[in-house]
mmCIF file of C-alpha atoms and ligand atoms in Angstrom:
data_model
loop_
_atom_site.group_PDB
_atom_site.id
_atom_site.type_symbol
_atom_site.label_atom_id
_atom_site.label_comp_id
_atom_site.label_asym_id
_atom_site.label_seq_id
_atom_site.Cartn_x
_atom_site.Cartn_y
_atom_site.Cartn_z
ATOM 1 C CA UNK I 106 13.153 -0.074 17.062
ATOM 2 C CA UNK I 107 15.371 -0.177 13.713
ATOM 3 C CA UNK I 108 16.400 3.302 12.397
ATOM 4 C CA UNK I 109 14.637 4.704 9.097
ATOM 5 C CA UNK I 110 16.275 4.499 5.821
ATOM 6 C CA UNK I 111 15.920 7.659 3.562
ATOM 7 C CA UNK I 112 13.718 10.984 4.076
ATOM 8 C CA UNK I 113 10.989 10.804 5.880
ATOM 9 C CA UNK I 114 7.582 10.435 4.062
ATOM 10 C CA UNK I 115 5.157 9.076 6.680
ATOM 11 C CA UNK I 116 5.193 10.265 9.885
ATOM 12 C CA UNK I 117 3.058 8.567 12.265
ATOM 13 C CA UNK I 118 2.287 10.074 16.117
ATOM 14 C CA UNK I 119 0.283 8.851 18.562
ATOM 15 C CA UNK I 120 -2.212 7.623 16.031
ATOM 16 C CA UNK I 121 -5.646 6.637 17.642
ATOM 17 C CA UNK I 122 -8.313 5.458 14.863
ATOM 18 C CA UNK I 123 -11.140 3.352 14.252
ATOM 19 C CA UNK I 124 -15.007 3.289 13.781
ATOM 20 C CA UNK I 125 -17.454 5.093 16.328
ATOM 21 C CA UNK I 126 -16.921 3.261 19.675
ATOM 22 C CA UNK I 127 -14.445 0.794 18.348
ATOM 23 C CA UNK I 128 -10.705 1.588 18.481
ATOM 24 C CA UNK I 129 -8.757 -0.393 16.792
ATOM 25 C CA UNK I 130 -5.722 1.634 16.521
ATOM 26 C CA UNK I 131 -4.457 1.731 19.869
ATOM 27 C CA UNK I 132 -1.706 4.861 19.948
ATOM 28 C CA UNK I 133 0.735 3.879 17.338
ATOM 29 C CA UNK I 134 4.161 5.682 16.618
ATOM 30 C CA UNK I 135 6.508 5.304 13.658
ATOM 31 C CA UNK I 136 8.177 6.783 10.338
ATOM 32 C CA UNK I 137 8.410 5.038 6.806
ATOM 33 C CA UNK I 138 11.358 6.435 5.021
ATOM 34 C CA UNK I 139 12.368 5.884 1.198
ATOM 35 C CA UNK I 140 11.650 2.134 1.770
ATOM 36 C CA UNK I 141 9.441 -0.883 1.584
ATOM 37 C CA UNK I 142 7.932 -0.598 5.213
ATOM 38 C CA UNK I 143 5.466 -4.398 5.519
ATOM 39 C CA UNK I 144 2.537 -4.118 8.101
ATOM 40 C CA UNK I 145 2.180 -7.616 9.804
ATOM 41 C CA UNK I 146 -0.591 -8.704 11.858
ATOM 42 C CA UNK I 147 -3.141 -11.619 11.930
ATOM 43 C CA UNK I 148 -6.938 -10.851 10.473
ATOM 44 C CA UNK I 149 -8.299 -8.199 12.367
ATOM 45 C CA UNK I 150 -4.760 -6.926 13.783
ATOM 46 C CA UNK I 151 -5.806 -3.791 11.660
ATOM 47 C CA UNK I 152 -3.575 -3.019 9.222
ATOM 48 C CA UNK I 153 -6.875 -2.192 6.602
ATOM 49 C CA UNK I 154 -7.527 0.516 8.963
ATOM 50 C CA UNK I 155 -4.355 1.561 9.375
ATOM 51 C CA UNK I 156 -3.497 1.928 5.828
ATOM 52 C CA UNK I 157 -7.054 3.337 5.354
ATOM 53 C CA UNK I 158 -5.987 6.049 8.045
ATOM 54 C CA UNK I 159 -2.939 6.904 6.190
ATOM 55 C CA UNK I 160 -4.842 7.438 3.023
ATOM 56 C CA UNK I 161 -7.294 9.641 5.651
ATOM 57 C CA UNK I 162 -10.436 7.796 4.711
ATOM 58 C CA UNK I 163 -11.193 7.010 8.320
ATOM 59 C CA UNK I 164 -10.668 10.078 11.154
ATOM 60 C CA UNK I 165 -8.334 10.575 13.244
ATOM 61 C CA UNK I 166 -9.112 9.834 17.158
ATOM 62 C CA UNK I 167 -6.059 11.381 18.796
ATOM 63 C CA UNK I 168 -2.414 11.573 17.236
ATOM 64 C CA UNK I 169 -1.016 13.168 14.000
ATOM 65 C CA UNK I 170 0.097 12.098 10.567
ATOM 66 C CA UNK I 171 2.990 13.895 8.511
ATOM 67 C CA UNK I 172 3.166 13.046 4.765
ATOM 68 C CA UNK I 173 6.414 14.519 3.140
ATOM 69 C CA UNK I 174 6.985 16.862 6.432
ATOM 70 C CA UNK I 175 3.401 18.500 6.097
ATOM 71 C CA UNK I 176 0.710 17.552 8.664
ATOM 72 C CA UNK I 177 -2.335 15.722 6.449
ATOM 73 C CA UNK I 178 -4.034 14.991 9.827
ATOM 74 C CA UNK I 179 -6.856 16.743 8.651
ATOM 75 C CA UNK I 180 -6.861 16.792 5.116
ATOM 76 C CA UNK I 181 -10.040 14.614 3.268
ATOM 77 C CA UNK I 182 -8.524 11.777 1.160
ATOM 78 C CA UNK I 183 -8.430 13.811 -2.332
ATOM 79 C CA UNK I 184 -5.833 16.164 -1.055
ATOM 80 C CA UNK I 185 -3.731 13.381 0.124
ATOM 81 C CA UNK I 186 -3.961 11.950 -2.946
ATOM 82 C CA UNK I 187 -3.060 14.612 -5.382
ATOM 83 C CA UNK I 188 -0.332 15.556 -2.667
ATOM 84 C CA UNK I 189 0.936 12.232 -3.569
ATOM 85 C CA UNK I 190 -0.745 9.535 -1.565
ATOM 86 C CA UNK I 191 -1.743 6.408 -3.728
ATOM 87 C CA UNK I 192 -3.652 3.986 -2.397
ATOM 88 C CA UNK I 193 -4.714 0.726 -3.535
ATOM 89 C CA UNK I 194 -6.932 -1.066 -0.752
ATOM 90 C CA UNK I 195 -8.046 -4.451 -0.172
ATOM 91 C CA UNK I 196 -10.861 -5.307 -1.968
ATOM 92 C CA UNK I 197 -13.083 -2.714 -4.696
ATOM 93 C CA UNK I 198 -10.243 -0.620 -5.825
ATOM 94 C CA UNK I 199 -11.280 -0.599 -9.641
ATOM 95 C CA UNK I 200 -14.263 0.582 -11.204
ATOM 96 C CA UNK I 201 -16.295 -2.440 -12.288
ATOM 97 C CA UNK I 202 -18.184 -0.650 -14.889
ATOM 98 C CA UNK I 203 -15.205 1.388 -16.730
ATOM 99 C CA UNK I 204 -13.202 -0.282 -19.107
ATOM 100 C CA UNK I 205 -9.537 -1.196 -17.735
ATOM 101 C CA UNK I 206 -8.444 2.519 -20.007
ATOM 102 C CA UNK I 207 -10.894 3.846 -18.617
ATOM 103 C CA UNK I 208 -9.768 2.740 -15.314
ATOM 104 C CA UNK I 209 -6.497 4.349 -15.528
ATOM 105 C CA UNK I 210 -7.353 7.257 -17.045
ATOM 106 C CA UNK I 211 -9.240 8.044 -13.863
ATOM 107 C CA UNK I 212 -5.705 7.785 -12.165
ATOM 108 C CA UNK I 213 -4.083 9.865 -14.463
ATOM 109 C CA UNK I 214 -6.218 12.719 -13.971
ATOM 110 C CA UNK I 215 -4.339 13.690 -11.153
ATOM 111 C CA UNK I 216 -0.609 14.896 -11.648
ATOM 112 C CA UNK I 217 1.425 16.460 -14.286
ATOM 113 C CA UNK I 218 3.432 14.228 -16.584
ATOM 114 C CA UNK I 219 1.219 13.285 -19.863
ATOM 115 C CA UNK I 220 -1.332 10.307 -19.532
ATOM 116 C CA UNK I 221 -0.081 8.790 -22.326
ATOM 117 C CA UNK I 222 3.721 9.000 -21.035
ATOM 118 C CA UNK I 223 2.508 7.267 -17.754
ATOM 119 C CA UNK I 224 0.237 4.512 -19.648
ATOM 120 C CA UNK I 225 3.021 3.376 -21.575
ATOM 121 C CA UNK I 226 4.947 3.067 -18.287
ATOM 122 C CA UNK I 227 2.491 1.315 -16.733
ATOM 123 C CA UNK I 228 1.673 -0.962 -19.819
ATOM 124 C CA UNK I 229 5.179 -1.903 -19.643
ATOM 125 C CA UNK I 230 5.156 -3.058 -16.120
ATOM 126 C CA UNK I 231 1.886 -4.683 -16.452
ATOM 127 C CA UNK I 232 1.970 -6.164 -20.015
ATOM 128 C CA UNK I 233 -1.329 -8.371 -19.684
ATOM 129 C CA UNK I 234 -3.416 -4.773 -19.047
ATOM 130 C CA UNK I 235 -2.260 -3.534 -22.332
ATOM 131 C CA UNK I 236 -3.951 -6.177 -24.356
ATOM 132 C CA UNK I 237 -7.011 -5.874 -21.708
ATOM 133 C CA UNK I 238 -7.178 -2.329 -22.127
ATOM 134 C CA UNK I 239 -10.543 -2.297 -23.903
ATOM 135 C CA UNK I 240 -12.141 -4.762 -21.524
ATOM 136 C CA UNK I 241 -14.864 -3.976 -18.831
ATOM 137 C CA UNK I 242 -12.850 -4.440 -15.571
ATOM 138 C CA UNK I 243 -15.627 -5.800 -14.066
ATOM 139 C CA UNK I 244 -14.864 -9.268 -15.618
ATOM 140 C CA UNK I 245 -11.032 -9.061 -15.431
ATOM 141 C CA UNK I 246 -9.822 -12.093 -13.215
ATOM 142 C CA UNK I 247 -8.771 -11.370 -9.745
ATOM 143 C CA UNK I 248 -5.135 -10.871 -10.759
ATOM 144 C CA UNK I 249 -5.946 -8.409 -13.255
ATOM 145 C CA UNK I 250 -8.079 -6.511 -11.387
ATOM 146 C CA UNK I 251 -5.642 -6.360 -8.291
ATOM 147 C CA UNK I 252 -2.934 -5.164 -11.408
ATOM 148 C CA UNK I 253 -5.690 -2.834 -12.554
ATOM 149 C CA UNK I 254 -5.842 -1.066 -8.738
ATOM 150 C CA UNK I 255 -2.638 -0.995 -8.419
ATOM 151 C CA UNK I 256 -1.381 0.450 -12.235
ATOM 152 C CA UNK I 257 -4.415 3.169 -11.631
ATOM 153 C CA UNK I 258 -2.715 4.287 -8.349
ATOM 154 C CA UNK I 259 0.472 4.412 -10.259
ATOM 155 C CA UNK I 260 -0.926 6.873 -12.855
ATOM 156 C CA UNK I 261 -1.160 9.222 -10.308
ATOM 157 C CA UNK I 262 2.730 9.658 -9.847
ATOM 158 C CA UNK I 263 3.025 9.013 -6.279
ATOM 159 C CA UNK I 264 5.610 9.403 -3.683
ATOM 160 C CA UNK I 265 3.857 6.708 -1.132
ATOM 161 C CA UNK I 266 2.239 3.596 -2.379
ATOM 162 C CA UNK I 267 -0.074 1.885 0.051
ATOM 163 C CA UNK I 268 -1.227 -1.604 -0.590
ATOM 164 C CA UNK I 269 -3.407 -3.339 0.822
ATOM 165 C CA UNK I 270 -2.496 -7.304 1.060
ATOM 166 C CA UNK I 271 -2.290 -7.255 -2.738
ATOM 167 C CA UNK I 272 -2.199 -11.065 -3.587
ATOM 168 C CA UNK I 273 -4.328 -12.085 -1.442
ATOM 169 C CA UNK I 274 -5.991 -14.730 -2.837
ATOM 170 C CA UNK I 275 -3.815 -14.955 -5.830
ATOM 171 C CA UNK I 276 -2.524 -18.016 -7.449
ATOM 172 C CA UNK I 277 1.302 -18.590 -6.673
ATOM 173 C CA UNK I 278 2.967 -17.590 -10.152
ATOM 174 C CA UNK I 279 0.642 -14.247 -9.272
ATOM 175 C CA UNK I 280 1.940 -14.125 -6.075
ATOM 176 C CA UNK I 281 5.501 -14.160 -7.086
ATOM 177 C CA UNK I 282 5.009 -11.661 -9.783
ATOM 178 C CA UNK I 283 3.318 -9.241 -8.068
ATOM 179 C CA UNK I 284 6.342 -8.731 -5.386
ATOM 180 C CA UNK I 285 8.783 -8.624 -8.082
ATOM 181 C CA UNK I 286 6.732 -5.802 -9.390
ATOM 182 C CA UNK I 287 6.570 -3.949 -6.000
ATOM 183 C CA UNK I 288 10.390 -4.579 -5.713
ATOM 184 C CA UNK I 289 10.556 -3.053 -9.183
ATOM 185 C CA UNK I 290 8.141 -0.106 -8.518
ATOM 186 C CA UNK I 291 9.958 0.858 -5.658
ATOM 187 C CA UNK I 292 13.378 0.714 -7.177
ATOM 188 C CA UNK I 293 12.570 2.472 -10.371
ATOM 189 C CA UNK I 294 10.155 5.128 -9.169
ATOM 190 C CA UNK I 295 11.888 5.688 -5.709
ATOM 191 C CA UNK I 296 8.149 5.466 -4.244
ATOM 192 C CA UNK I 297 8.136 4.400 -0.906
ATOM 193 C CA UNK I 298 5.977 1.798 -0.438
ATOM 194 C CA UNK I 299 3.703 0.502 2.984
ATOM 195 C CA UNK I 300 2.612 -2.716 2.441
ATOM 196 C CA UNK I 301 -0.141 -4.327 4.824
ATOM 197 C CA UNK I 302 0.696 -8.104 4.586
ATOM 198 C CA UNK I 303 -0.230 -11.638 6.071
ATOM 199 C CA UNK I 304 2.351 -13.440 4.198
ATOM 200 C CA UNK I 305 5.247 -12.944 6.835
ATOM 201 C CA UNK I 306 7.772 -14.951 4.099
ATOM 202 C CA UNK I 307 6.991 -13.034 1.148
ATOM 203 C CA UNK I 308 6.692 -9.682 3.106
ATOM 204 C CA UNK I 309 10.550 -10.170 4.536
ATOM 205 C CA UNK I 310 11.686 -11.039 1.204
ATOM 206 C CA UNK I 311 11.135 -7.478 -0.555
ATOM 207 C CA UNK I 312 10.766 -5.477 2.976
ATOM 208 C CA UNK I 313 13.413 -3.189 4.504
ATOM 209 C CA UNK I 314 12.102 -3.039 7.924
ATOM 210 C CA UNK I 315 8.265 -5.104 9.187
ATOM 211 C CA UNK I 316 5.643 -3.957 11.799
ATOM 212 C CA UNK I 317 4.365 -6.085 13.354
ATOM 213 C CA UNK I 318 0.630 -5.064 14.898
ATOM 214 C CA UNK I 319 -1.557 -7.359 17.438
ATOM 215 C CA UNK I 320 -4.646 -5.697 18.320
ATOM 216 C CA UNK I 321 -3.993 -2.513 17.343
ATOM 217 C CA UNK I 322 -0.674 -2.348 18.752
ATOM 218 C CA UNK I 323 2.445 -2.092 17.323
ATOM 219 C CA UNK I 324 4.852 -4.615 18.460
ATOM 220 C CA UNK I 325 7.867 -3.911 17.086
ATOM 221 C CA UNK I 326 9.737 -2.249 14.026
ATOM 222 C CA UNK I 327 12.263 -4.566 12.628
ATOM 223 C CA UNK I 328 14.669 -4.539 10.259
ATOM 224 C CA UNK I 329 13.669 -7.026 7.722
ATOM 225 C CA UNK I 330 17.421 -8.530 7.261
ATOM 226 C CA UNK I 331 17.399 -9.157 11.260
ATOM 227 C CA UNK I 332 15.073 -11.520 11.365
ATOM 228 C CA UNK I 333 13.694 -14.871 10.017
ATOM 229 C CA UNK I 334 9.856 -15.518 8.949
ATOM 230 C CA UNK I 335 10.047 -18.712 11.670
ATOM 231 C CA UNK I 336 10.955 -16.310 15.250
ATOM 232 C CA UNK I 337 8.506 -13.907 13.188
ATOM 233 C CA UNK I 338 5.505 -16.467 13.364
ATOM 234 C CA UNK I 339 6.388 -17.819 17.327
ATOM 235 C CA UNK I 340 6.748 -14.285 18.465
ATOM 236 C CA UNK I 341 3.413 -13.307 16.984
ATOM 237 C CA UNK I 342 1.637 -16.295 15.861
ATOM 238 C CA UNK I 343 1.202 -15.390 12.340
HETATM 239 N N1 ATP V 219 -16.422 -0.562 9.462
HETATM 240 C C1 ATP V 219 -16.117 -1.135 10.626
HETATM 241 N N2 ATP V 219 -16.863 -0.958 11.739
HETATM 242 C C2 ATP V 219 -16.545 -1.519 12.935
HETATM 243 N N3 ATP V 219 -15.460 -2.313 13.113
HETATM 244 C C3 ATP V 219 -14.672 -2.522 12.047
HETATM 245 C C4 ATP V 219 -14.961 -1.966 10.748
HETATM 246 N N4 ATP V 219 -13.982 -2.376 9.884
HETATM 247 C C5 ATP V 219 -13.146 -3.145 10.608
HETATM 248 N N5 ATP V 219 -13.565 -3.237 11.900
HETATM 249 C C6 ATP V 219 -12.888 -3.994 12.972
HETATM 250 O O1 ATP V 219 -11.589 -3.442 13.147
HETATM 251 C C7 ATP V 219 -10.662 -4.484 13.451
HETATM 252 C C8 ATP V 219 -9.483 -4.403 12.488
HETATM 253 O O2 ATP V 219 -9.938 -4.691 11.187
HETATM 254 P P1 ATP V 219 -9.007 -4.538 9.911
HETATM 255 O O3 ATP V 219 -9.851 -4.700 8.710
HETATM 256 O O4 ATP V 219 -8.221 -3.272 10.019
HETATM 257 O O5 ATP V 219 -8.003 -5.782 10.113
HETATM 258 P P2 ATP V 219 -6.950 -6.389 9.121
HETATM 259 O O6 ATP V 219 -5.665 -6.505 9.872
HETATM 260 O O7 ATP V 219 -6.921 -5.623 7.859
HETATM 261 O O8 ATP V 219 -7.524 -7.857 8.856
HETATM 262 P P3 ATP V 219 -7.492 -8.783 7.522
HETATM 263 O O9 ATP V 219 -6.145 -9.421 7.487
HETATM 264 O O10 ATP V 219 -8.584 -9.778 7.774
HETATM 265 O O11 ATP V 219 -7.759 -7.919 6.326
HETATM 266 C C9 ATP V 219 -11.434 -5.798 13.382
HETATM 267 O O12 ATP V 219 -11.736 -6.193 14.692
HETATM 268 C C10 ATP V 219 -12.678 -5.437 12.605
HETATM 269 O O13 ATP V 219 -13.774 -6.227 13.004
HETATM 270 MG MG1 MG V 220 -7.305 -6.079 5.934
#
C-alpha cells in the first residue's frame, strides 16, 4: 500500500456500510491526504456508496471515519458539510427548479468568505455558468448541470471534494475539460479531492494514488505514477 502524500483529511477504519441487509462495503481501511485519491471499481464495485458514506448520507455498520483528525462517524451529512465536506454525487446534485444563481447561492450559504467573492471564482473556472446564470437548471445540458453540482459544492469552501464519476456520460471535449478543471481545483484551492471513477485512463492521468474496489473490497492503494491503465484493467477487469 503506497504512503499518503500531505495531512491527513480522510481517515477511513474498518468501514462496514450499505443498505439494511446488504453490505456492500466489506471492512475497508485507508487515508486520503492533500491529494487526488481515484476510487476504481466496475458498476456495482461501490464506490457511490462509498463516497455517499464519506459524505455520511448512508450509516455506518462497523468502522470509523476521521475528517481533518475529528471523528464524523456519527455526524448527519449537514455537519460534515459545513465542517468542510463537499459533495457532488452521481446523478441529482442540482436543483432542477432553481435557477443555476440560485443554485449556487444555496452552496454559498455555508462558509465565510463573501458569496459574491466565491461566484466570481467559480464563474471564472466555469465560464459557460456565468452566461447561464439566469437559466432554470432544470434544462441545462448534462455538462452544465454536472458543472452546476460541482461549482455549488465549491461555493461552500471545502477542504475535501467528493465526486462522483463526474463525466459520466459526457461528450469527449467535456470529458477532457472537466479533469483539467479537477487538476486545477485541486492545485489552486489545495482541496483534496476523492474521485469515484470508471475511466481507469483518465483517472491515472490527474490521480496521485487509485483504489481499486471489487465487491466491496479494496484491492489495493497504488500510486498512480506506478502503474499503467493496461496491468490496471487485467488485474481487475475494468
Ligand atoms: N439503495 C440501495 N439498496 C440496496 N442496494 C443498493 C442500493 N444502492 C446500491 N445498492 C447496491 O450496492 C452495490 C454497490 O452499488 P454502488 O452504487 O455503490 O456501485 P458503483 O460502484 O457506484 O456502481 P456504478 O459504477 O454503476 O455507479 C450494488 O450491488 C447495488 O445494487
Ligand atoms: Mg456509482
Amino acid at each position: 500500500m503506497s504512503e499518503t502524500t500531505g495531512p491527513i483529511a480522510l481517515q477511513v477504519e474498518g468501514v462496514r456500510s450499505g443498505y439494511d441487509a446488504v453490505t456492500v462495503l466489506k471492512g475497508l481501511d485507508f487515508t486520503v491526504g492533500n491529494e487526488i485519491f481515484a476510487v476504481l471499481g466496475a458498476n456495482g464495485a461501490g464506490k457511490t456508496t462509498l463516497l455517499a458514506t464519506l459524505a455520511r448520507l448512508i450509516p455506518l455498520m462497523a468502522g470509523r471515519i476521521r475528517f481533518l483528525g475529528d471523528d464524523v462517524s456519527s455526524l448527519p451529512p449537514y455537519e460534515t458539510a459545513s465542517r468542510g465536506m463537499g459533495y457532488v454525487p452521481q446523478e441529482n446534485g442540482i436543483f432542477p427548479d432553481l435557477t443555476v444563481l440560485e443554485n449556487l447561492s444555496v452552496g454559498g450559504m455555508m462558509g465565510e468568505r463573501p458569496r459574491d467573492e466565491r461566484l466570481a471564482e467559480v464563474f471564472e473556472l466555469f465560464p459557460d455558468l456565468r452566461s447561464k446564470r439566469a437559466q432554470t437548471a432544470g434544462t441545462l445540458s448534462g455538462g452544465e448541470s454536472r458543472m452546476v453540482a460541482c461549482a455549488r459544492a465549491l461555493m461552500q469552501d471545502p477542504r475535501v471534494l467528493l465526486l462522483d464519476e463526474p463525466t459520466a456520460g459526457l461528450s469527449p471535449i467535456y470529458v477532457d475539460m472537466f479533469f483539467e478543471k479537477i487538476r486545477e481545483i485541486h492545485r489552486t484551492r489545495g482541496v483534496a479531492i476523492v474521485l469515484a471513477e470508471q475511466n481507469a485512463t483518465k483517472a491515472l492521468e490527474v490521480a496521485d494514488r487509485v483504489m481499486v474496489l471489487t465487491l466491496g473490497e479494496a484491492y489495493a492503494v497504488i500510486d498512480a505514477r506506478d502503474v499503467t491503465t493496461e496491468q490496471l484493467k487485467e488485474a481487475y477487469r475494468i
